[in-house]
């Protein structure tokens, strides 16, 4: 399994960005083909997005087996494609950008015993103005 390297992404305050995370799963010859209804938990894709910070990492989003959990600061503002395994796309969509969203993000894709990851830097620009 491989993840493509991502270039830095720039967005504007209150705007929308897509943090890319494209992957490909290499099928093994000894693994039987399973239909979605017969896949066990170990066959399902697990996607984890986190923000890398000085004191560790903050979970942004985790998706596994159709269940998505989102970190408190990102509720209602982040999503991933609905069928990432079919399209090889685990990109993170972030809306209503905040200045605090700027920084380094890590995309981890896990499938069975395989695990791969990449990082992408998000720059947020613009000025916030209060209108009445």
XYZ file of C-alpha atoms in Angstrom:
132
model
C 0.000 0.000 0.000
C 1.340 3.437 -0.883
C 0.321 7.061 -0.268
C 1.209 9.814 -2.726
C 3.293 12.703 -1.365
C 1.284 15.902 -0.945
C 2.306 19.508 -1.590
C 1.408 22.262 0.921
C -2.190 23.511 0.739
C -3.318 27.121 1.170
C -6.766 28.348 2.127
C -8.541 31.519 3.219
C -10.274 32.220 6.511
C -13.859 30.915 6.511
C -13.064 29.119 3.240
C -12.824 25.470 2.198
C -9.777 23.310 1.441
C -9.055 19.709 0.555
C -6.016 18.149 2.229
C -5.014 15.429 -0.246
C -4.432 11.817 0.741
C -4.473 9.445 -2.238
C -3.492 5.828 -1.747
C -3.363 2.535 -3.579
C -3.761 -0.919 -2.081
C -1.641 -3.648 -3.591
C -3.655 -6.872 -3.700
C -1.856 -9.985 -2.538
C -2.136 -13.159 -4.579
C -3.011 -15.365 -1.620
C -5.845 -13.168 -0.339
C -9.276 -14.210 -1.610
C -11.485 -11.479 -3.046
C -14.141 -10.528 -0.535
C -17.376 -8.722 -1.169
C -18.248 -5.880 1.234
C -20.846 -8.067 2.973
C -18.243 -10.723 3.814
C -15.416 -8.422 4.863
C -14.278 -8.724 8.435
C -13.114 -5.726 10.496
C -9.476 -6.469 9.656
C -10.288 -6.128 5.928
C -11.852 -2.718 6.268
C -9.970 0.471 5.626
C -9.154 2.710 8.581
C -8.370 6.380 7.988
C -6.986 8.665 10.654
C -6.306 12.372 10.235
C -4.488 14.196 13.016
C -2.922 17.617 13.473
C 0.732 17.466 14.506
C 1.467 19.859 17.363
C 4.484 20.570 19.526
C 3.219 18.389 22.371
C 1.978 15.519 20.201
C -1.014 15.088 17.936
C -4.660 16.121 18.055
C -7.156 13.749 16.419
C -9.122 15.450 13.653
C -11.061 12.514 12.196
C -11.050 8.712 12.317
C -13.094 6.648 9.847
C -13.416 2.862 10.104
C -16.103 0.476 8.925
C -18.551 3.242 8.046
C -18.195 4.909 11.456
C -16.655 8.389 11.593
C -15.452 10.080 14.762
C -14.479 13.753 14.676
C -12.393 15.722 17.182
C -14.292 18.372 19.163
C -12.645 21.384 17.452
C -13.532 20.041 14.015
C -17.153 18.896 14.495
C -19.298 19.975 11.556
C -16.237 21.207 9.630
C -14.442 18.100 8.300
C -15.306 15.087 6.151
C -13.751 12.375 3.968
C -15.113 10.675 0.810
C -17.908 8.188 1.530
C -16.207 5.225 -0.202
C -12.461 5.926 0.097
C -11.333 2.365 -0.612
C -13.156 2.245 -3.956
C -11.579 5.486 -5.205
C -8.248 5.431 -3.355
C -9.007 8.813 -1.844
C -8.889 9.588 1.880
C -8.570 13.357 1.417
C -9.815 15.552 4.257
C -12.274 18.314 3.395
C -12.157 21.231 5.849
C -14.749 24.020 5.724
C -15.154 27.270 7.683
C -11.365 27.557 8.011
C -9.984 29.169 11.150
C -6.553 30.695 11.702
C -5.953 27.952 14.290
C -6.396 25.304 11.570
C -3.024 26.224 10.036
C -0.290 23.656 10.625
C 0.904 20.167 9.798
C -1.614 17.347 9.309
C -0.962 13.613 9.130
C -3.030 11.182 7.069
C -2.736 7.522 8.114
C -4.322 4.774 6.035
C -4.490 1.276 7.513
C -5.711 -1.815 5.674
C -5.298 -5.195 7.326
C -1.646 -5.446 8.381
C -0.558 -2.591 6.107
C -0.127 0.930 7.396
C 1.063 3.981 5.485
C 1.050 7.702 6.165
C 1.928 11.123 4.817
C 1.847 14.693 6.048
C 0.523 17.864 4.432
C 0.987 21.456 5.586
C -2.011 23.808 5.651
C -1.548 27.571 5.402
C -4.523 29.787 6.271
C -4.491 33.396 5.084
C -6.818 36.369 5.146
C -8.212 38.728 7.701
C -11.267 38.125 9.761
C -13.615 41.084 9.889
C -16.709 41.439 12.009
C -19.702 42.704 10.074
C -22.969 43.810 11.551
